[in-house]
mmCIF file of C-alpha atoms and ligand atoms in Angstrom:
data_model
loop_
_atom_site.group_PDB
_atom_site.id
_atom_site.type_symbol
_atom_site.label_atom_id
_atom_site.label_comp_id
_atom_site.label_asym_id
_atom_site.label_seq_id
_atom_site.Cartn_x
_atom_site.Cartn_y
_atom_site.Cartn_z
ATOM 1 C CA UNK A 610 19.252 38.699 17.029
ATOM 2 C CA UNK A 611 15.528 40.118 17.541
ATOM 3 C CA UNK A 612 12.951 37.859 18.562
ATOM 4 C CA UNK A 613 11.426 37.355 15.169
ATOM 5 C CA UNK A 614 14.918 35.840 13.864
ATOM 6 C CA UNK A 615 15.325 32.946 16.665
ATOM 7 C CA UNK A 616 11.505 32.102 15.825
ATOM 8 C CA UNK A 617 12.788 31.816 11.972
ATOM 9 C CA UNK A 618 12.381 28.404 10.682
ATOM 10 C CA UNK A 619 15.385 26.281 9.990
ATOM 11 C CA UNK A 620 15.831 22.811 8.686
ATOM 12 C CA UNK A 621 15.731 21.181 12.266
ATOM 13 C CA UNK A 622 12.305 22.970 12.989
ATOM 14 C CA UNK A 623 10.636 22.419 9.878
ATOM 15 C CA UNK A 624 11.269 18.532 9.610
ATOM 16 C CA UNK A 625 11.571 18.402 13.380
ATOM 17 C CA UNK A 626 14.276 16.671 13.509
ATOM 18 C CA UNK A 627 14.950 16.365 16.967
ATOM 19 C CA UNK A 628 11.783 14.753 17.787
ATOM 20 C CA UNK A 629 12.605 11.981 14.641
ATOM 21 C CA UNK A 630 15.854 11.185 16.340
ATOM 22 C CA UNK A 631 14.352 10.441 19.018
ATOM 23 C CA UNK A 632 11.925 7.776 17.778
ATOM 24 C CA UNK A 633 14.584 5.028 17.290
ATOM 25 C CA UNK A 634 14.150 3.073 20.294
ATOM 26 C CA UNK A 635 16.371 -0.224 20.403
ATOM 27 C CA UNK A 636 15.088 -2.831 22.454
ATOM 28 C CA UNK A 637 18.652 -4.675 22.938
ATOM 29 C CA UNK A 638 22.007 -3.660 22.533
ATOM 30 C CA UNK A 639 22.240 -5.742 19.227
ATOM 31 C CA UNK A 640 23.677 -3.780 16.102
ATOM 32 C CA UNK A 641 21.140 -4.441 13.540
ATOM 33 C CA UNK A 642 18.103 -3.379 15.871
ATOM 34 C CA UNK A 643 18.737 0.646 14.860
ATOM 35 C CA UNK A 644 18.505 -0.854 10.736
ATOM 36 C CA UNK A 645 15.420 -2.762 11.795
ATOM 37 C CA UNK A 646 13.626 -0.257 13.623
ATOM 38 C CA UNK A 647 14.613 2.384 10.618
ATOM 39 C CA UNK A 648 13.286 0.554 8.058
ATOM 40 C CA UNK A 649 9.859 0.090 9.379
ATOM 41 C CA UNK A 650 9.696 3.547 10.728
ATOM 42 C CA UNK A 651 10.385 4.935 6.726
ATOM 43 C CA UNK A 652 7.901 2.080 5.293
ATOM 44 C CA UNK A 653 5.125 3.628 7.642
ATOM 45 C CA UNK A 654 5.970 7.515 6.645
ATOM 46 C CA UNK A 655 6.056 6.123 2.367
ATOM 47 C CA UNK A 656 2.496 4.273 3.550
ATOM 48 C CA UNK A 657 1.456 7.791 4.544
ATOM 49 C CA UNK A 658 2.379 9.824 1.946
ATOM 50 C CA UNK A 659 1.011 6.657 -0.779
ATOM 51 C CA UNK A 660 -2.641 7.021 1.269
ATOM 52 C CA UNK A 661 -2.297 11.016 0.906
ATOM 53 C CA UNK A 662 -1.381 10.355 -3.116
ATOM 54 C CA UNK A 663 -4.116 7.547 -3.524
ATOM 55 C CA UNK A 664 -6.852 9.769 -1.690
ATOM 56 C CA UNK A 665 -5.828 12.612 -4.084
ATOM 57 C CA UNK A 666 -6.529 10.486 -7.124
ATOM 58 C CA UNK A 667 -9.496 9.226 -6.119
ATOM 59 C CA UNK A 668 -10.815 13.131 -5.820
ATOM 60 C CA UNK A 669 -8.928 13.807 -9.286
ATOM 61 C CA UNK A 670 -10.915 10.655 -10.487
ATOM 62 C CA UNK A 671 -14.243 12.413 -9.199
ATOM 63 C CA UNK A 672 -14.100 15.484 -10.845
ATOM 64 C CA UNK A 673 -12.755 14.199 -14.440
ATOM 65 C CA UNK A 674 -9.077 15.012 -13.991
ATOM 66 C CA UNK A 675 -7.864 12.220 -15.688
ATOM 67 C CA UNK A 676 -4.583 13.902 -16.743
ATOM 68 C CA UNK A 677 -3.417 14.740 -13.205
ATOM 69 C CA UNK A 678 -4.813 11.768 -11.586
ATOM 70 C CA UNK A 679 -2.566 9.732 -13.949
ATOM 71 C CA UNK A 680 0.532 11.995 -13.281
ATOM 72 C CA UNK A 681 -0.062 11.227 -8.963
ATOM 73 C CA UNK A 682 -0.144 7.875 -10.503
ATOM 74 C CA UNK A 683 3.123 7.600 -10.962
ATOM 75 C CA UNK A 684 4.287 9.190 -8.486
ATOM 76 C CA UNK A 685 2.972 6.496 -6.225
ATOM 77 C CA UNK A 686 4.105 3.891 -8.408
ATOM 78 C CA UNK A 687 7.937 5.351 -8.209
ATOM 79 C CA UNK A 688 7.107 5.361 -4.404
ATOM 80 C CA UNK A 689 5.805 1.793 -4.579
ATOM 81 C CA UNK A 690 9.530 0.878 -6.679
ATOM 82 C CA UNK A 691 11.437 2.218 -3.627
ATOM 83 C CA UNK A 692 9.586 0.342 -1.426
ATOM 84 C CA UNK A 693 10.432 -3.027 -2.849
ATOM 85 C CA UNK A 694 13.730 -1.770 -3.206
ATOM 86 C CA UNK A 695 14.614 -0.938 0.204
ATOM 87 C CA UNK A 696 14.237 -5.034 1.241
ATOM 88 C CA UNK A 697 17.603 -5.010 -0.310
ATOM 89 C CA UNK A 698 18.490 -3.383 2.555
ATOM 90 C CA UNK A 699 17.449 -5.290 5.407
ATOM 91 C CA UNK A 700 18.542 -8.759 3.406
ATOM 92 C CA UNK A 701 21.615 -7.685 4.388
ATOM 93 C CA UNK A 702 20.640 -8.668 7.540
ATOM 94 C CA UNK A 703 21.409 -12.536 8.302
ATOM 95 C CA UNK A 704 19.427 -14.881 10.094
ATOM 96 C CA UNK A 705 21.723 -14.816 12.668
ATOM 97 C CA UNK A 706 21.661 -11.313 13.210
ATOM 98 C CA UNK A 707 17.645 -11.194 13.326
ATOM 99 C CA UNK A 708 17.809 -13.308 15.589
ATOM 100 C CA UNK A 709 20.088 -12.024 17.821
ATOM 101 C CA UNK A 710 17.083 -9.374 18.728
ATOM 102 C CA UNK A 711 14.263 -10.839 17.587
ATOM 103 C CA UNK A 712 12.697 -12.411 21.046
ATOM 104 C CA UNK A 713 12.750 -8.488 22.049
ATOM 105 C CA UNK A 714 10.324 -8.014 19.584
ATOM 106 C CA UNK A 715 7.383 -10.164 21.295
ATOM 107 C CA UNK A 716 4.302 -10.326 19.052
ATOM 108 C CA UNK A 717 5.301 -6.769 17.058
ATOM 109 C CA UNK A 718 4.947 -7.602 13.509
ATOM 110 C CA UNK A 719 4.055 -5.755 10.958
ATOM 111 C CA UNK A 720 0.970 -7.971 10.170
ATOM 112 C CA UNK A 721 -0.674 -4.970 12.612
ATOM 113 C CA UNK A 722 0.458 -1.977 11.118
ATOM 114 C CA UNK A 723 -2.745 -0.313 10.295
ATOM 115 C CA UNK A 724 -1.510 1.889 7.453
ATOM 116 C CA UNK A 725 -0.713 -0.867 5.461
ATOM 117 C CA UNK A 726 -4.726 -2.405 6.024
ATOM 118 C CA UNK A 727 -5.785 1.061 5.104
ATOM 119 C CA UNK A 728 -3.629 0.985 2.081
ATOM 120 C CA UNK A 729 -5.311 -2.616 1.572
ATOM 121 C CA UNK A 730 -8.698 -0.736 2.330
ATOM 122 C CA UNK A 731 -8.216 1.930 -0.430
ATOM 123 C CA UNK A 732 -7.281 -0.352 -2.775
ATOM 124 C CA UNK A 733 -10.544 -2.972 -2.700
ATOM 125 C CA UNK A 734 -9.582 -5.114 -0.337
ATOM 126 C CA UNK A 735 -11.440 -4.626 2.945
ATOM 127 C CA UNK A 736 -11.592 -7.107 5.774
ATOM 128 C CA UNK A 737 -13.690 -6.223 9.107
ATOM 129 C CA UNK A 738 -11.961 -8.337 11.510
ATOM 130 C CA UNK A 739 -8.550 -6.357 10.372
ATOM 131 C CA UNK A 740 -10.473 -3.301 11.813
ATOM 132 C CA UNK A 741 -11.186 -5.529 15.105
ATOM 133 C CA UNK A 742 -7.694 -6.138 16.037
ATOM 134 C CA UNK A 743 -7.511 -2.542 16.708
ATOM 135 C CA UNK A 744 -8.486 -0.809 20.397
ATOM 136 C CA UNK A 745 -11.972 0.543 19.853
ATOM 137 C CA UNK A 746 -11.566 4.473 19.905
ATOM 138 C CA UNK A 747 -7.769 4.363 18.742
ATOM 139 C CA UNK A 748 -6.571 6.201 15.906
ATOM 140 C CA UNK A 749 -6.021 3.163 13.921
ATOM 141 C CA UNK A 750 -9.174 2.025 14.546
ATOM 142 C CA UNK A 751 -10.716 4.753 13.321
ATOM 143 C CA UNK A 752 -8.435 5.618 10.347
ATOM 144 C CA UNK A 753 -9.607 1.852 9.675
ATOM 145 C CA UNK A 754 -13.724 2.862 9.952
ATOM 146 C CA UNK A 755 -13.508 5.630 7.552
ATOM 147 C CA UNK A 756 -11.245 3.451 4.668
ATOM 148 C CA UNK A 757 -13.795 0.735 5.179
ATOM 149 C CA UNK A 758 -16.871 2.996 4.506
ATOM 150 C CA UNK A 759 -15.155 4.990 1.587
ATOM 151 C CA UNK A 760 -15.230 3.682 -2.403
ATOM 152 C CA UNK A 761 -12.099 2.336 -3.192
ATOM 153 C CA UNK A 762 -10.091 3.727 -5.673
ATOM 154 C CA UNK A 763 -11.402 0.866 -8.532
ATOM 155 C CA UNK A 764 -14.880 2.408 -7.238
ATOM 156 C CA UNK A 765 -14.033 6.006 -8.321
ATOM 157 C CA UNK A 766 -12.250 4.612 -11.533
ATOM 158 C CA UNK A 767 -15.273 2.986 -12.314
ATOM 159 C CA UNK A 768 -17.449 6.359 -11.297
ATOM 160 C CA UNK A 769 -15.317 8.121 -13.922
ATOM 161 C CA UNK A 770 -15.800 5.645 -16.750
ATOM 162 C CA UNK A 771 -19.202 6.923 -16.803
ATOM 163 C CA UNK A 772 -19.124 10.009 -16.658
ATOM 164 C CA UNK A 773 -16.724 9.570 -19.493
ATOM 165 C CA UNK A 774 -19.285 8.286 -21.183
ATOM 166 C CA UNK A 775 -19.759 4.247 -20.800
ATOM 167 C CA UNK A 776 -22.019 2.086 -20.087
ATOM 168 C CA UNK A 777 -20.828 1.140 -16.656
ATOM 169 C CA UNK A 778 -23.968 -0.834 -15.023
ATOM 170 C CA UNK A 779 -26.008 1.028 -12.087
ATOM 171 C CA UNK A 780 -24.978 -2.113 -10.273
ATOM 172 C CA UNK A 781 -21.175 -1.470 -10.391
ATOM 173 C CA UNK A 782 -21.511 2.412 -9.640
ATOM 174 C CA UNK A 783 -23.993 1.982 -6.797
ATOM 175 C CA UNK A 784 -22.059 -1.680 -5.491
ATOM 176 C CA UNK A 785 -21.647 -2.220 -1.700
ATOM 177 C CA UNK A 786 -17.849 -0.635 -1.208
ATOM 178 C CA UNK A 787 -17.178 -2.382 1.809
ATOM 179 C CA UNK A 788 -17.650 -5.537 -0.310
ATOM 180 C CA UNK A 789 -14.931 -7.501 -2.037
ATOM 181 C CA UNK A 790 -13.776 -6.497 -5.974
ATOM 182 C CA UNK A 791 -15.497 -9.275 -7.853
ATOM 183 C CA UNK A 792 -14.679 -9.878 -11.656
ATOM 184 C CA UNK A 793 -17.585 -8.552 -14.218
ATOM 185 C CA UNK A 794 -18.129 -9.263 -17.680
ATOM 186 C CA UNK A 795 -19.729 -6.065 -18.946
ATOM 187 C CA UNK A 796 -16.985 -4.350 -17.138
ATOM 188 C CA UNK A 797 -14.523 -6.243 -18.922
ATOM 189 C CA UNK A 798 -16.155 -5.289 -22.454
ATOM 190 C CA UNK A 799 -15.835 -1.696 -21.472
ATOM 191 C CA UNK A 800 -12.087 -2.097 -21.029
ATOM 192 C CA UNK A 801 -11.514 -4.051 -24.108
ATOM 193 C CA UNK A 802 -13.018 -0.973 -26.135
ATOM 194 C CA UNK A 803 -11.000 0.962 -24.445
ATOM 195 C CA UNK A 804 -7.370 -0.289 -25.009
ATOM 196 C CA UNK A 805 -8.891 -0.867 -28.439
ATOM 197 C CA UNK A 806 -10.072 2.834 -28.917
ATOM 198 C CA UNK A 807 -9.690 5.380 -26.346
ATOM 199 C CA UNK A 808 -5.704 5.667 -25.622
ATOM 200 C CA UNK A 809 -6.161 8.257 -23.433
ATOM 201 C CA UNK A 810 -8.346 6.513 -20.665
ATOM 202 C CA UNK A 811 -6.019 2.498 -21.663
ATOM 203 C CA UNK A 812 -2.927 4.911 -19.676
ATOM 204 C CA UNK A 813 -4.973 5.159 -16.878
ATOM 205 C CA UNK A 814 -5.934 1.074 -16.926
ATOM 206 C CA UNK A 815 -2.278 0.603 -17.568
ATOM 207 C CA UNK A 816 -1.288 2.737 -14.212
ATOM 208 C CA UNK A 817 -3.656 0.662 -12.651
ATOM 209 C CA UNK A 818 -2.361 -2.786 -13.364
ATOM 210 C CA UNK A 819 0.895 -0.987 -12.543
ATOM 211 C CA UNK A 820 -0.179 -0.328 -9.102
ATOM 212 C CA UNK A 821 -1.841 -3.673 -8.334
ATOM 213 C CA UNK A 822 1.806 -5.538 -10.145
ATOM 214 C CA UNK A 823 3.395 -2.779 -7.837
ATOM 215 C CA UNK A 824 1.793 -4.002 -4.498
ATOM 216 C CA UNK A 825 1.952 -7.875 -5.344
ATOM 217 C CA UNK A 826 5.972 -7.489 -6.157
ATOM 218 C CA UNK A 827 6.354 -6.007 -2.737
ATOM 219 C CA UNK A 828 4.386 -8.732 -1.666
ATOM 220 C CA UNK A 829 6.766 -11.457 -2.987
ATOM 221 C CA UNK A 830 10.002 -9.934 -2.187
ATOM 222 C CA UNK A 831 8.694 -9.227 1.346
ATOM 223 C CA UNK A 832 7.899 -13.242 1.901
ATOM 224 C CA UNK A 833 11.468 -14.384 -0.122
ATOM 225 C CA UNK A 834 13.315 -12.045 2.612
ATOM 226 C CA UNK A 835 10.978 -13.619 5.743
ATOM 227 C CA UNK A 836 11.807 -17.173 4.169
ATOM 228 C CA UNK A 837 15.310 -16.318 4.153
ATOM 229 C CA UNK A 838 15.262 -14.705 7.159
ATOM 230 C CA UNK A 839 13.346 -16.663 9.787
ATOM 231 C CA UNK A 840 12.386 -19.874 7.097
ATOM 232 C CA UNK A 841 9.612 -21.661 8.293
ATOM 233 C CA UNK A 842 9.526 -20.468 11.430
ATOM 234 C CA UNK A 843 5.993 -19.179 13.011
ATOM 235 C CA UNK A 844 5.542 -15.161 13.141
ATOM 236 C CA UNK A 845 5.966 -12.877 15.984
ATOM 237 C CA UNK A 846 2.409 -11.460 14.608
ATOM 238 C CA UNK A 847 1.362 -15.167 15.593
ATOM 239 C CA UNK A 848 0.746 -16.510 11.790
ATOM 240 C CA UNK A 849 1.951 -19.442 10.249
ATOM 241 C CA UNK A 850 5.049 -16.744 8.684
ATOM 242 C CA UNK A 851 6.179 -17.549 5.737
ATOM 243 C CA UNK A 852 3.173 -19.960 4.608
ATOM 244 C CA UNK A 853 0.595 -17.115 5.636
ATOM 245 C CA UNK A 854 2.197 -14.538 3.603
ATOM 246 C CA UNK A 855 2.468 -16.793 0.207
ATOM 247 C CA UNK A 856 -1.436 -17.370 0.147
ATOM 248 C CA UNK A 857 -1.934 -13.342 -0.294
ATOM 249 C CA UNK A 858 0.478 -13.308 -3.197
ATOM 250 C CA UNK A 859 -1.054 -13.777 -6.578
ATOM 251 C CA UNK A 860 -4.829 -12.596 -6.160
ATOM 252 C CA UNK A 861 -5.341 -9.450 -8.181
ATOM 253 C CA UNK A 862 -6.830 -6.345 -7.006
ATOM 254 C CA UNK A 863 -8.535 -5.119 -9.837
ATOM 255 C CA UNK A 864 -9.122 -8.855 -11.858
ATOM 256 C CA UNK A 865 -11.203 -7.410 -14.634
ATOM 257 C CA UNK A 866 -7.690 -5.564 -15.930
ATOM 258 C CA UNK A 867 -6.030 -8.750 -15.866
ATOM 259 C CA UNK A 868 -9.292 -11.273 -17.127
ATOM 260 C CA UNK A 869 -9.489 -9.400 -20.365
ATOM 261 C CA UNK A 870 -5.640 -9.480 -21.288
ATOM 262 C CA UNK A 871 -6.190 -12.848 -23.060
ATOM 263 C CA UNK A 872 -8.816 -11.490 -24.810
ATOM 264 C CA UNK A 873 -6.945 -8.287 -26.421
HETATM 265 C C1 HEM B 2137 13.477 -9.428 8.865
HETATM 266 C C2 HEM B 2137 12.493 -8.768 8.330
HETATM 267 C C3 HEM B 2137 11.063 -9.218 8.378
HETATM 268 C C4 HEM B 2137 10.542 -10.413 8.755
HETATM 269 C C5 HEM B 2137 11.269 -11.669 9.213
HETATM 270 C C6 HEM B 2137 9.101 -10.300 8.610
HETATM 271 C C7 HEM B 2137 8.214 -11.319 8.896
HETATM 272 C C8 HEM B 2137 6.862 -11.245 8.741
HETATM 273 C C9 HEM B 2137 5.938 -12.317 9.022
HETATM 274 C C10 HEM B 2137 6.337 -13.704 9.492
HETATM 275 C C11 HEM B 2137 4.701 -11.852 8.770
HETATM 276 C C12 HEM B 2137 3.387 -12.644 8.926
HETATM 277 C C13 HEM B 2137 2.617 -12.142 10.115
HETATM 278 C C14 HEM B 2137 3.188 -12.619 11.425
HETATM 279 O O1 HEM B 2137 2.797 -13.688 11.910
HETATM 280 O O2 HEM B 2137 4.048 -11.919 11.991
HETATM 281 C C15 HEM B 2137 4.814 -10.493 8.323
HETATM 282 C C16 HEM B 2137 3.777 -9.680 7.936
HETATM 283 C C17 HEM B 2137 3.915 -8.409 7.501
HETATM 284 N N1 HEM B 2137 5.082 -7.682 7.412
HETATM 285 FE FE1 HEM B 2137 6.930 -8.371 7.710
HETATM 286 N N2 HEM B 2137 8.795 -9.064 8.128
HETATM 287 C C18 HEM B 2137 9.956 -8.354 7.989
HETATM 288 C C19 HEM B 2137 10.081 -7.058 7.538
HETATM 289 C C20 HEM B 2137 9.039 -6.234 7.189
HETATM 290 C C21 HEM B 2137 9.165 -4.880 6.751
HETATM 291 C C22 HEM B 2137 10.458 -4.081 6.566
HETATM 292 C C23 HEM B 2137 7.914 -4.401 6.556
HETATM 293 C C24 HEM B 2137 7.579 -3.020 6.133
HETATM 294 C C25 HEM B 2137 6.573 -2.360 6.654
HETATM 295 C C26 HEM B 2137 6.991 -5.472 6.848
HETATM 296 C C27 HEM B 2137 5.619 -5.392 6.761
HETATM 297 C C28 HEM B 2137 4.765 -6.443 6.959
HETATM 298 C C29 HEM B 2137 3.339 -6.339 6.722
HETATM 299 C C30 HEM B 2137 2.598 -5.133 6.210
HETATM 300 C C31 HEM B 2137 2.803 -7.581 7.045
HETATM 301 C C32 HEM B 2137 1.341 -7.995 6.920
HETATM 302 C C33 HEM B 2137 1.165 -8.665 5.542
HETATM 303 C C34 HEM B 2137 -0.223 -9.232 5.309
HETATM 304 O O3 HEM B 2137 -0.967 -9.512 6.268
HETATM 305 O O4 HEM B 2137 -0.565 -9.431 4.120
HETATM 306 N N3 HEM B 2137 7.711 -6.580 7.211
HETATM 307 N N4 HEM B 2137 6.145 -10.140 8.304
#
């Protein structure tokens, strides 16, 4: 075999598979550890790939590609469906069996995995002290920085609704991005002519509320497994568990699509 051959890439080299095996790092001898630490690591590649599809909709968004920005659309809402589905999977898992391994965890939780803020981030809702919690000059920190300063995706929706033509007010194309998504009632009239009259750009608001249902079912399922899991019992991220996680349920991310519903 030349040279050029044992340099040729295989499977193994490509996906370097080696090095993923060797990221599963038990922290007890327990048999449900491996499924644990598996899950998470595959919900933190999906949160990468969703942050590549979202950024690549935004730039679609920017330059009027409403066609293709609606097809990544659903590709991140079939992503989003598999991750809801996959707590199937770990409710398999009793309480018993959590907590056979759960002390080992110490205050790891996945209330500080930083992709899922930045997904947060990109999708309106931005919170400073999330950055904070971070080490200063980390890569999560600074991942964190850049969402933070960037217009969310509702901001380059919003961007392309007037270049498409409507009257979208100075105030909501020039808005604060860091700031929270706050319901507006001349936004609202745009939408409502639009599900009335422009089917092409009512897909895009439809993908939209599909995304924000998307995120909010993950959030439910995710808090029905921890109640079933570890009931009331206080996080290892150090939150009241359970009770924490039920007050993010519910709020919309983009309220405008779901104010004017009543109103169609
Ligand atoms: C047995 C399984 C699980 C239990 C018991 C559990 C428990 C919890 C609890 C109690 C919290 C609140 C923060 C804290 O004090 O720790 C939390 C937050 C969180 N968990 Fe889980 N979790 C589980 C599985 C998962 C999985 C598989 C993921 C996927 C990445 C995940 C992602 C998150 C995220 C992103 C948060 C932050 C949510 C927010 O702040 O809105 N969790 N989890």
């Amino acid at each position: 075999m030349s040279e050029v051959d044992s340099a040729a890439v295989t499977y193994g080299s490509y996906l370097q598979v080696d090095q993923l095996l060797e990221l599963q790092k038990p922290r007890s001898e327990e048999h449900d550890e491996v499924l644990f630490i598996v899950i998470h690591q595959v919900y933190e590649l999906w949160f990468k790939e969703i942050l590549h599809e979202i950024d690549r909709v935004k730039r679609l968004l920017e330059v009027n590609e409403a066609h293709r920005a609606q097809h990544t659309l659903k590709r991140i809402l079939t992503i989003l469906k598999v991750l809801v589905a996959q707590l199937d999977i770990l409710e398999t898992m009793t309480p018993l069996e959590f907590m056979s391994f759960r002390a080992r965890l110490e205050a790891a939780s996945g209330f500080q995995s930083d992709q899922f803020r930045q997904l947060e981030f990109t999708l309106g809702r931005k919170s400073r002290q999330a950055i904070e919690r971070f080490t200063a000059g980390g890569r999560a920190h600074a991942a964190l920085e850049q969402r933070f300063a960037e217009p969310t995706i509702w901001d380059a929706f919003l961007g392309y609704l007037a270049r498409e033509g409507y009257a979208v007010p100075d105030t909501a194309v020039t808005r604060d991005v860091t700031a929270a998504i706050t319901p507006s009632e001349e936004i609202q009239q745009i939408l409502i002519s639009i599900y009335r009259n422009d089917p092409k750009n009512s897909e895009i608001c439809e993908r939209l509320v599909d995304l924000d249902e998307g995120v909010q079912e993950w959030r439910y399922r995710h808090v029905k497994m921890v109640e079933r899991t570890i009931g009331v019992k206080i996080g290892t991220g150090g939150s009241a568990g359970a009770a924490y996680l039920r007050n993010t349920i519910g709020e919309p991310l983009f309220p405008d699509l779901w104010e004017i519903r009543s109103r169609l």
